[in-house]
Short mmCIF file of C-alpha atoms and ligand atoms in Angstrom, two decimals:
data_model
loop_
_atom_site.label_atom_id
_atom_site.label_comp_id
_atom_site.label_asym_id
_atom_site.label_seq_id
_atom_site.Cartn_x
_atom_site.Cartn_y
_atom_site.Cartn_z
CA MET A 1 -23.20 -23.67 5.87
CA GLU A 2 -19.96 -23.06 3.91
CA HIS A 3 -19.93 -20.24 1.38
CA THR A 4 -17.64 -20.57 -1.72
CA VAL A 5 -16.16 -17.91 -3.89
CA THR A 6 -14.96 -19.74 -7.14
CA ALA A 7 -12.56 -17.04 -8.47
CA LEU A 8 -11.19 -13.91 -7.46
CA PRO A 9 -12.64 -10.94 -9.55
CA THR A 10 -10.17 -9.31 -11.94
CA THR A 11 -12.37 -6.13 -12.51
CA ARG A 12 -14.32 -3.67 -10.65
CA GLN A 13 -17.91 -2.55 -11.55
CA PRO A 14 -17.90 0.13 -14.36
CA GLY A 15 -18.37 3.63 -12.76
CA CYS A 16 -17.16 2.41 -9.16
CA PRO A 17 -13.54 2.85 -9.41
CA PHE A 18 -13.24 3.34 -5.45
CA ASP A 19 -15.25 0.16 -4.43
CA PRO A 20 -13.97 -3.34 -4.15
CA PRO A 21 -15.40 -5.64 -6.80
CA LYS A 22 -19.02 -6.44 -6.22
CA GLU A 23 -18.19 -10.19 -5.88
CA LEU A 24 -16.29 -9.61 -2.93
CA ILE A 25 -18.85 -7.33 -1.32
CA GLU A 26 -21.31 -9.96 -1.99
CA ALA A 27 -19.08 -12.70 -0.60
CA ARG A 28 -18.84 -10.76 2.67
CA GLU A 29 -22.60 -10.40 2.90
CA GLN A 30 -22.82 -14.11 2.44
CA SER A 31 -20.20 -14.93 4.98
CA PRO A 32 -17.08 -13.33 6.45
CA ILE A 33 -15.04 -16.39 5.43
CA SER A 34 -15.58 -18.29 2.17
CA ARG A 35 -14.09 -21.51 0.69
CA PHE A 36 -11.68 -20.59 -2.10
CA PRO A 37 -10.55 -23.14 -4.54
CA PHE A 38 -7.17 -21.83 -5.83
CA PRO A 39 -6.50 -22.28 -9.66
CA ASP A 40 -3.95 -24.92 -8.89
CA GLY A 41 -6.73 -27.08 -6.92
CA HIS A 42 -5.66 -26.12 -3.56
CA GLN A 43 -8.69 -25.71 -1.19
CA GLY A 44 -7.97 -22.44 0.63
CA TRP A 45 -10.07 -19.59 2.10
CA LEU A 46 -10.98 -16.00 1.47
CA VAL A 47 -11.60 -13.88 4.37
CA THR A 48 -13.67 -10.62 3.84
CA GLY A 49 -15.16 -9.76 7.29
CA TYR A 50 -13.43 -7.00 9.27
CA ASP A 51 -13.28 -8.86 12.59
CA LEU A 52 -11.87 -12.15 10.97
CA VAL A 53 -9.32 -10.47 8.86
CA ARG A 54 -7.99 -8.57 11.91
CA SER A 55 -7.97 -11.65 14.14
CA VAL A 56 -5.84 -13.59 11.46
CA LEU A 57 -3.32 -10.50 11.24
CA ALA A 58 -2.79 -10.80 15.06
CA ASP A 59 -2.43 -14.56 15.18
CA PRO A 60 1.03 -16.04 15.08
CA ARG A 61 -0.39 -19.24 13.87
CA PHE A 62 -0.78 -17.80 10.41
CA SER A 63 2.48 -17.09 8.61
CA SER A 64 3.77 -14.59 6.05
CA ARG A 65 6.68 -16.77 4.94
CA LYS A 66 7.23 -16.55 1.44
CA GLU A 67 8.18 -20.25 0.90
CA LEU A 68 4.81 -21.34 2.23
CA MET A 69 3.08 -19.22 -0.57
CA SER A 70 3.02 -21.60 -3.48
CA HIS A 71 -0.61 -21.14 -4.39
CA HIS A 72 -1.38 -17.99 -6.57
CA PRO A 73 -5.06 -16.85 -6.38
CA LEU A 74 -5.24 -16.01 -10.03
CA VAL A 75 -3.05 -18.42 -11.92
CA ASP A 76 -2.08 -22.29 -11.74
CA LEU A 77 1.69 -22.12 -11.00
CA GLY A 78 1.73 -25.87 -11.03
CA ASP A 79 4.01 -27.56 -8.69
CA ILE A 80 6.48 -24.96 -8.06
CA GLU A 81 8.80 -24.63 -5.08
CA VAL A 82 8.91 -21.12 -3.82
CA PRO A 83 12.13 -20.07 -2.23
CA PRO A 84 12.24 -18.34 1.25
CA ALA A 85 12.51 -14.49 1.03
CA PRO A 86 15.99 -13.27 0.36
CA PRO A 87 17.75 -11.89 3.33
CA GLY A 88 16.29 -8.68 4.62
CA GLU A 89 12.97 -8.75 2.82
CA PHE A 90 11.28 -9.13 6.07
CA LEU A 91 7.62 -8.38 4.75
CA LEU A 92 7.66 -12.26 3.89
CA MET A 93 9.09 -13.48 7.09
CA ASP A 94 7.77 -14.51 10.47
CA ASP A 95 9.43 -13.61 13.81
CA PRO A 96 12.05 -14.08 14.96
CA GLN A 97 13.69 -13.55 11.56
CA HIS A 98 11.26 -10.67 10.73
CA SER A 99 12.04 -8.85 13.78
CA ARG A 100 15.92 -9.01 13.17
CA TYR A 101 15.25 -6.44 10.38
CA ARG A 102 12.09 -4.67 11.61
CA LYS A 103 13.59 -3.82 15.13
CA PRO A 104 16.47 -1.63 13.96
CA LEU A 105 13.96 0.44 11.60
CA VAL A 106 11.30 0.91 14.21
CA GLY A 107 13.08 3.96 15.95
CA LYS A 108 13.68 5.65 12.54
CA PHE A 109 10.02 5.81 11.64
CA THR A 110 8.28 6.94 14.77
CA VAL A 111 5.57 9.63 14.95
CA ARG A 112 8.15 12.00 16.52
CA ARG A 113 10.87 11.34 13.78
CA MET A 114 8.21 11.63 10.94
CA ARG A 115 6.62 15.03 12.42
CA LEU A 116 10.23 16.42 12.16
CA LEU A 117 10.01 15.69 8.46
CA THR A 118 6.91 17.85 7.91
CA GLU A 119 8.77 20.78 7.12
CA ARG A 120 10.57 19.06 4.29
CA VAL A 121 7.52 17.42 3.00
CA GLU A 122 5.87 20.92 2.94
CA GLN A 123 9.00 22.25 0.85
CA VAL A 124 8.97 19.32 -1.52
CA THR A 125 5.17 19.82 -2.10
CA ALA A 126 5.56 23.39 -2.71
CA GLU A 127 8.25 22.92 -5.23
CA HIS A 128 5.95 20.51 -7.20
CA LEU A 129 3.01 22.64 -6.88
CA ASP A 130 5.06 25.63 -8.28
CA ALA A 131 6.04 23.51 -11.33
CA MET A 132 2.51 22.39 -11.77
CA GLU A 133 1.37 25.95 -11.87
CA LYS A 134 4.10 26.59 -14.45
CA ALA A 135 3.29 23.59 -16.60
CA GLY A 136 -0.52 24.22 -16.43
CA PRO A 137 -3.35 24.71 -16.48
CA SER A 138 -3.52 20.86 -17.20
CA VAL A 139 -1.29 18.23 -16.11
CA ASP A 140 -1.25 14.67 -15.19
CA LEU A 141 -1.45 14.63 -11.49
CA VAL A 142 0.28 11.36 -11.23
CA THR A 143 3.56 12.26 -12.72
CA ALA A 144 3.42 15.99 -11.72
CA PHE A 145 2.53 15.47 -8.09
CA ALA A 146 1.43 11.97 -6.61
CA LYS A 147 4.62 10.08 -7.62
CA PRO A 148 7.40 12.53 -7.17
CA ILE A 149 6.71 13.85 -3.72
CA PRO A 150 6.84 10.32 -1.91
CA SER A 151 9.80 9.51 -4.06
CA VAL A 152 11.95 12.53 -3.21
CA ILE A 153 11.15 11.84 0.51
CA ILE A 154 11.89 8.18 0.59
CA CYS A 155 15.02 8.78 -1.37
CA GLU A 156 16.25 11.31 1.03
CA LEU A 157 15.38 9.18 4.06
CA LEU A 158 17.28 6.10 2.73
CA GLY A 159 20.14 8.08 1.06
CA VAL A 160 19.37 7.23 -2.51
CA PRO A 161 20.62 9.78 -4.82
CA TYR A 162 17.41 11.38 -6.29
CA GLU A 163 18.89 11.39 -9.68
CA ASP A 164 18.79 7.63 -9.61
CA ARG A 165 15.06 7.71 -8.90
CA GLY A 166 13.96 7.22 -12.60
CA SER A 167 15.19 3.68 -13.04
CA PHE A 168 13.89 2.33 -9.77
CA GLN A 169 10.56 4.19 -9.89
CA GLU A 170 10.02 2.52 -13.35
CA ASN A 171 11.17 -0.75 -12.06
CA ILE A 172 9.02 -0.67 -8.99
CA ASP A 173 6.02 0.43 -11.04
CA LYS A 174 6.57 -2.80 -13.02
CA PHE A 175 6.52 -4.91 -9.77
CA LEU A 176 3.47 -3.42 -8.28
CA GLY A 177 1.32 -2.32 -11.29
CA GLY A 178 0.24 -5.65 -12.32
CA GLU A 179 0.59 -4.98 -16.11
CA VAL A 180 3.97 -6.67 -17.25
CA SER A 181 4.94 -10.13 -18.24
CA ASP A 182 6.83 -12.48 -15.87
CA GLU A 183 10.00 -11.90 -17.78
CA GLU A 184 9.76 -8.05 -17.42
CA LEU A 185 8.89 -8.52 -13.71
CA ILE A 186 12.03 -10.72 -13.11
CA ALA A 187 14.23 -8.19 -15.34
CA ALA A 188 12.91 -5.28 -13.21
CA TYR A 189 13.47 -7.06 -9.93
CA THR A 190 17.05 -8.22 -10.80
CA ALA A 191 17.87 -4.53 -11.93
CA THR A 192 16.61 -3.08 -8.67
CA GLN A 193 18.59 -5.84 -6.85
CA GLN A 194 21.66 -4.81 -8.65
CA TYR A 195 21.12 -1.04 -8.15
CA LEU A 196 20.79 -1.63 -4.47
CA ALA A 197 23.87 -3.92 -4.12
CA GLU A 198 25.86 -1.01 -5.56
CA LEU A 199 24.21 1.59 -3.22
CA VAL A 200 25.01 -0.33 -0.13
CA ALA A 201 28.60 -0.94 -1.31
CA ALA A 202 28.83 2.97 -2.02
CA LYS A 203 27.32 3.68 1.41
CA ARG A 204 29.92 1.29 3.14
CA ALA A 205 32.68 3.20 1.46
CA ASN A 206 31.25 6.49 2.19
CA PRO A 207 28.52 6.67 4.87
CA THR A 208 26.28 9.51 4.73
CA ASP A 209 23.54 10.93 7.05
CA ASP A 210 20.61 8.51 6.24
CA VAL A 211 18.67 5.44 7.47
CA LEU A 212 20.77 3.13 5.39
CA SER A 213 24.16 4.42 6.55
CA ASP A 214 22.99 4.49 10.13
CA LEU A 215 22.42 0.63 9.70
CA LEU A 216 25.98 -0.01 8.55
CA ASP A 217 27.15 0.07 12.24
CA SER A 218 25.02 -3.16 13.11
CA ASP A 219 25.68 -6.72 12.45
CA LEU A 220 23.58 -6.69 9.24
CA THR A 221 25.30 -7.79 6.20
CA ASP A 222 25.34 -6.13 2.91
CA GLU A 223 22.95 -8.38 1.46
CA GLU A 224 20.55 -7.91 4.37
CA LEU A 225 20.89 -4.29 4.02
CA GLN A 226 20.07 -4.56 0.25
CA GLY A 227 16.86 -6.65 0.94
CA MET A 228 15.66 -4.18 3.55
CA ALA A 229 16.33 -1.24 1.24
CA LEU A 230 14.17 -2.99 -1.47
CA ILE A 231 11.36 -3.41 0.89
CA LEU A 232 11.46 0.21 2.23
CA LEU A 233 11.71 1.64 -1.33
CA SER A 234 9.05 -0.57 -2.77
CA ALA A 235 6.65 -0.11 0.02
CA GLY A 236 7.61 3.33 0.58
CA PHE A 237 6.41 5.44 -2.59
CA ASP A 238 3.98 3.57 -4.76
CA THR A 239 1.51 3.14 -2.10
CA THR A 240 1.55 6.74 -1.04
CA ALA A 241 1.67 7.87 -4.57
CA ASN A 242 -1.47 6.02 -5.38
CA MET A 243 -3.28 7.14 -2.26
CA LEU A 244 -2.41 10.82 -3.31
CA ALA A 245 -3.73 10.40 -6.84
CA LEU A 246 -6.62 8.07 -6.13
CA GLY A 247 -7.54 10.26 -3.05
CA THR A 248 -7.55 13.31 -5.20
CA PHE A 249 -9.94 11.64 -7.57
CA ALA A 250 -12.22 10.34 -4.84
CA LEU A 251 -12.51 13.99 -3.46
CA LEU A 252 -13.12 15.53 -6.87
CA GLN A 253 -15.98 12.96 -7.21
CA ASN A 254 -17.34 13.89 -3.87
CA PRO A 255 -17.43 17.71 -4.06
CA GLU A 256 -19.55 18.29 -0.87
CA GLN A 257 -16.74 16.40 1.10
CA LEU A 258 -13.99 18.26 -0.87
CA ALA A 259 -15.53 21.68 -0.02
CA ALA A 260 -15.72 20.62 3.64
CA LEU A 261 -12.04 19.71 3.78
CA ARG A 262 -11.07 23.14 2.02
CA ALA A 263 -13.30 25.14 4.42
CA GLU A 264 -12.14 23.29 7.70
CA PRO A 265 -8.56 22.36 7.69
CA GLU A 266 -9.16 20.79 11.13
CA LEU A 267 -10.79 17.89 9.28
CA THR A 268 -7.42 16.95 7.55
CA ASP A 269 -6.32 14.18 9.86
CA GLY A 270 -9.63 12.45 10.01
CA ALA A 271 -9.87 13.13 6.18
CA VAL A 272 -6.68 11.13 5.55
CA GLU A 273 -7.82 8.31 7.86
CA GLU A 274 -11.08 8.12 6.09
CA LEU A 275 -9.49 8.11 2.45
CA LEU A 276 -7.13 5.24 3.77
CA ARG A 277 -9.94 3.19 4.83
CA TYR A 278 -12.28 3.92 1.76
CA LEU A 279 -9.70 3.38 -0.84
CA SER A 280 -7.36 0.73 0.76
CA VAL A 281 -4.92 0.63 -2.07
CA ALA A 282 -3.05 -2.26 -0.41
CA LYS A 283 -6.00 -4.32 -0.78
CA THR A 284 -5.07 -8.17 -0.51
CA PHE A 285 -2.31 -10.05 1.37
CA MET A 286 -2.08 -13.75 2.04
CA ARG A 287 -1.08 -15.83 4.99
CA THR A 288 -0.63 -19.56 5.44
CA ALA A 289 -1.97 -21.52 8.49
CA LEU A 290 0.79 -23.17 10.46
CA GLU A 291 -1.39 -25.43 12.39
CA ASP A 292 -5.21 -26.27 12.41
CA VAL A 293 -7.10 -23.01 13.44
CA GLU A 294 -10.77 -22.45 14.16
CA LEU A 295 -11.75 -19.31 12.47
CA GLY A 296 -15.41 -18.13 11.96
CA GLY A 297 -16.89 -21.55 12.65
CA GLN A 298 -14.50 -23.12 9.98
CA THR A 299 -11.38 -25.20 10.58
CA ILE A 300 -8.50 -23.89 8.70
CA LYS A 301 -6.21 -26.79 8.21
CA ALA A 302 -2.27 -26.51 8.82
CA GLY A 303 -0.83 -25.59 5.45
CA THR A 304 -3.84 -23.90 3.96
CA ALA A 305 -3.61 -20.62 2.05
CA VAL A 306 -5.85 -17.63 3.37
CA ILE A 307 -6.43 -14.53 1.10
CA LEU A 308 -7.22 -11.59 3.14
CA SER A 309 -9.20 -8.76 1.57
CA TYR A 310 -8.38 -5.66 3.49
CA ASN A 311 -10.36 -3.39 1.31
CA THR A 312 -13.51 -5.55 1.74
CA ALA A 313 -12.95 -5.70 5.52
CA ASN A 314 -12.69 -1.97 5.70
CA ARG A 315 -16.15 -1.81 4.04
CA ASP A 316 -17.63 -4.07 6.41
CA PRO A 317 -21.06 -2.74 7.71
CA GLU A 318 -20.59 -4.67 11.06
CA ARG A 319 -17.72 -2.45 11.73
CA PHE A 320 -18.25 0.95 9.93
CA THR A 321 -21.69 2.73 9.52
CA ASP A 322 -22.67 3.29 5.93
CA PRO A 323 -19.18 1.88 4.85
CA HIS A 324 -19.51 2.66 1.26
CA VAL A 325 -19.86 6.28 1.91
CA LEU A 326 -16.80 8.73 1.98
CA ASN A 327 -17.43 10.48 5.20
CA LEU A 328 -14.57 12.85 6.19
CA ARG A 329 -16.04 13.34 9.47
CA ARG A 330 -16.42 9.80 10.42
CA GLN A 331 -15.16 9.18 14.09
CA GLU A 332 -14.84 5.32 13.65
CA GLY A 333 -11.03 4.51 13.77
CA GLY A 334 -9.19 1.10 13.36
CA HIS A 335 -9.20 0.65 9.72
CA LEU A 336 -6.87 -1.99 8.25
CA ALA A 337 -5.44 -0.04 5.34
CA PHE A 338 -1.99 -0.32 7.16
CA SER A 339 -2.63 -4.02 8.24
CA HIS A 340 -2.46 -5.00 11.84
CA GLY A 341 -0.20 -7.15 14.02
CA ILE A 342 3.61 -7.76 13.46
CA HIS A 343 3.64 -6.69 9.83
CA GLN A 344 1.59 -3.48 10.29
CA CYS A 345 3.02 -0.71 8.13
CA LEU A 346 6.30 0.49 9.43
CA GLY A 347 6.03 3.55 7.23
CA GLN A 348 2.54 4.60 8.18
CA GLN A 349 3.49 7.78 10.10
CA LEU A 350 5.51 8.83 7.09
CA ALA A 351 2.55 8.09 4.74
CA ARG A 352 0.36 10.08 7.21
CA VAL A 353 2.51 13.19 7.17
CA GLU A 354 2.82 13.09 3.33
CA LEU A 355 -0.85 12.70 2.87
CA ARG A 356 -1.67 15.32 5.52
CA VAL A 357 0.60 17.92 3.98
CA ALA A 358 0.26 17.35 0.28
CA LEU A 359 -3.56 16.88 -0.16
CA PRO A 360 -4.53 20.16 1.34
CA ALA A 361 -1.82 22.05 -0.02
CA LEU A 362 -3.01 20.82 -3.58
CA LEU A 363 -6.61 21.77 -2.95
CA ASN A 364 -5.67 25.21 -1.52
CA ARG A 365 -3.28 25.98 -4.37
CA PHE A 366 -5.85 25.25 -6.99
CA PRO A 367 -9.33 26.05 -5.86
CA THR A 368 -10.86 25.18 -9.32
CA LEU A 369 -9.07 21.98 -9.64
CA ARG A 370 -11.07 19.41 -11.61
CA LEU A 371 -10.68 16.36 -13.97
CA ALA A 372 -9.66 17.16 -17.41
CA VAL A 373 -11.45 14.03 -18.89
CA PRO A 374 -14.75 12.36 -17.99
CA ALA A 375 -14.29 10.23 -14.79
CA GLU A 376 -14.89 7.01 -16.92
CA GLU A 377 -11.87 7.84 -18.90
CA VAL A 378 -9.43 7.97 -15.98
CA GLY A 379 -7.01 5.01 -16.61
CA LEU A 380 -7.33 2.70 -13.54
CA ARG A 381 -4.82 0.16 -12.44
CA PRO A 382 -6.06 -3.38 -13.03
CA GLU A 383 -7.44 -5.36 -10.17
CA THR A 384 -4.55 -7.67 -10.36
CA ALA A 385 -2.29 -5.00 -9.40
CA ASP A 386 -0.71 -5.32 -5.85
CA ILE A 387 -1.44 -1.78 -5.29
CA TYR A 388 -4.44 -0.33 -6.52
CA GLY A 389 -4.92 3.19 -8.02
CA VAL A 390 -4.72 5.42 -11.20
CA LYS A 391 -2.38 5.09 -13.95
CA SER A 392 -2.80 8.68 -14.76
CA LEU A 393 -5.13 11.51 -13.50
CA PRO A 394 -5.56 14.25 -16.09
CA VAL A 395 -6.45 17.40 -13.95
CA THR A 396 -7.07 21.07 -15.08
CA TRP A 397 -7.89 24.37 -13.43
CA ASP A 398 -8.91 28.01 -14.10
CA VAL A 399 -5.97 30.48 -14.54
C1 HEM B 1 -0.63 5.10 2.11
C2 HEM B 1 0.49 4.58 1.96
C3 HEM B 1 0.80 3.12 2.67
C4 HEM B 1 -0.04 2.16 2.67
C5 HEM B 1 -1.51 2.02 2.24
C6 HEM B 1 0.73 0.98 3.06
C7 HEM B 1 0.24 -0.39 3.54
C8 HEM B 1 1.08 -1.31 3.94
C9 HEM B 1 0.35 -2.74 4.41
C10 HEM B 1 -1.06 -3.18 4.30
C11 HEM B 1 1.45 -3.43 5.03
C12 HEM B 1 1.26 -4.90 5.57
C13 HEM B 1 1.27 -5.93 4.49
C14 HEM B 1 0.83 -7.27 5.25
O1 HEM B 1 -0.23 -7.22 6.16
O2 HEM B 1 1.45 -8.28 5.09
C15 HEM B 1 2.50 -2.64 4.82
C16 HEM B 1 3.86 -2.86 5.20
C17 HEM B 1 5.03 -2.20 5.23
N1 HEM B 1 5.12 -0.86 4.74
FE1 HEM B 1 3.52 0.23 4.22
N2 HEM B 1 1.93 1.33 3.35
C18 HEM B 1 2.07 2.63 3.16
C19 HEM B 1 3.21 3.44 3.04
C20 HEM B 1 4.43 3.13 3.38
C21 HEM B 1 5.73 3.89 3.47
C22 HEM B 1 5.67 5.47 3.18
C23 HEM B 1 6.65 3.18 3.95
C24 HEM B 1 7.94 3.67 3.94
C25 HEM B 1 9.07 3.30 4.71
C26 HEM B 1 6.21 1.76 4.06
C27 HEM B 1 6.78 0.72 4.58
C28 HEM B 1 6.45 -0.62 4.86
C29 HEM B 1 7.22 -1.60 5.34
C30 HEM B 1 8.57 -1.57 5.52
C31 HEM B 1 6.25 -2.77 5.62
C32 HEM B 1 6.65 -4.13 6.03
C33 HEM B 1 6.34 -4.11 7.58
C34 HEM B 1 6.66 -5.48 8.12
O3 HEM B 1 6.60 -6.55 7.42
O4 HEM B 1 6.94 -5.56 9.27
N3 HEM B 1 4.69 1.69 3.89
N4 HEM B 1 2.13 -1.39 4.28
#
């Protein structure tokens, strides 16, 4: 029996800011794979079960190529032709093109390399906590803490002058925040492209000690480097920023878990993995079938679009015990918050270092940290945003 979901939900349940929309949870309860008629009439699929999402991600018969993604899950774009991803923007490419760009970067984001960064992350975190203390006892945690820390670090890694962060941070917010018109979105993208073209030219003229300059010695063209830098910058701070802010919000709403994390620093690594699973801020991605594929008892025809709900999969009770409970002591690994397969997050070790350092440092510096507004008044990103999170998080503490 086929199950159908007629539209993707655009809101979450009031009072449940951390849970996937109930329509998606209910869809998974009915079937791990549902029919999904796209607004333009295309008959696609929505996959919500953990095992099936993971198996699509591991299967080269499902493509990430941008030019195949002409069906939008929320709006009817009509009969448009989507161009291929620009050179270097490897998130939306398949192998072998994808690995041309990913391969030279892998060695720069290893566990070892990222652990070496720990001290710098600690320093940057301490500076921001000092500034918060001075500005307090009330701040918006998003602007004072969650955004600037990953932003400083990715800028330093890539060799983007930190003074330039303001403009690209704002532009990247526009790409991923889901709240601007198409015109503004295109303007933000074009401005970032322009900025990165100038940055690559500046590195060529005067290489410095950073990931982007290291890549100048390869056969990659400036246009390709620009595309790679765009992917790294846009993937590299908004995601972690939203995990820091939403993660703090989730801990404040779960005081027993918060107290355990404060009391037992050895819980930190597991706590970060559990927050990644529970919140899954990078919540939905798409793939296109390149040939007919049997999946969960259905035939996915070649050319069909498949929506993968990572956050619903990460709440699958067949994979995780009491999946809707935030349990920092959970032993079950293997969440899909960083995806799986060839596109699995390149920056996951960096994100882990940032979260493992910054979250406990915040909690230890402010033992009485709490929301400064009722939880219902916290401004959430809309469900249509590519990356979920909070727009602002007013917090306060005793002095
Ligand atoms: C908690 C923070 C983060 C989350 C939740 C996250 C999540 C993800 C996810 C789900 C994907 C795969 C998308 C797909 O399946 O198509 C991805 C890809 C990627 N991420 Fe992250 N990410 C985070 C932080 C970072 C950071 C700090 C960087 C910095 C370099 C980064 C760089 C990338 C890149 C370059 C890709 C593309 C990989 C490829 O296509 O081969 N991410 N990320």
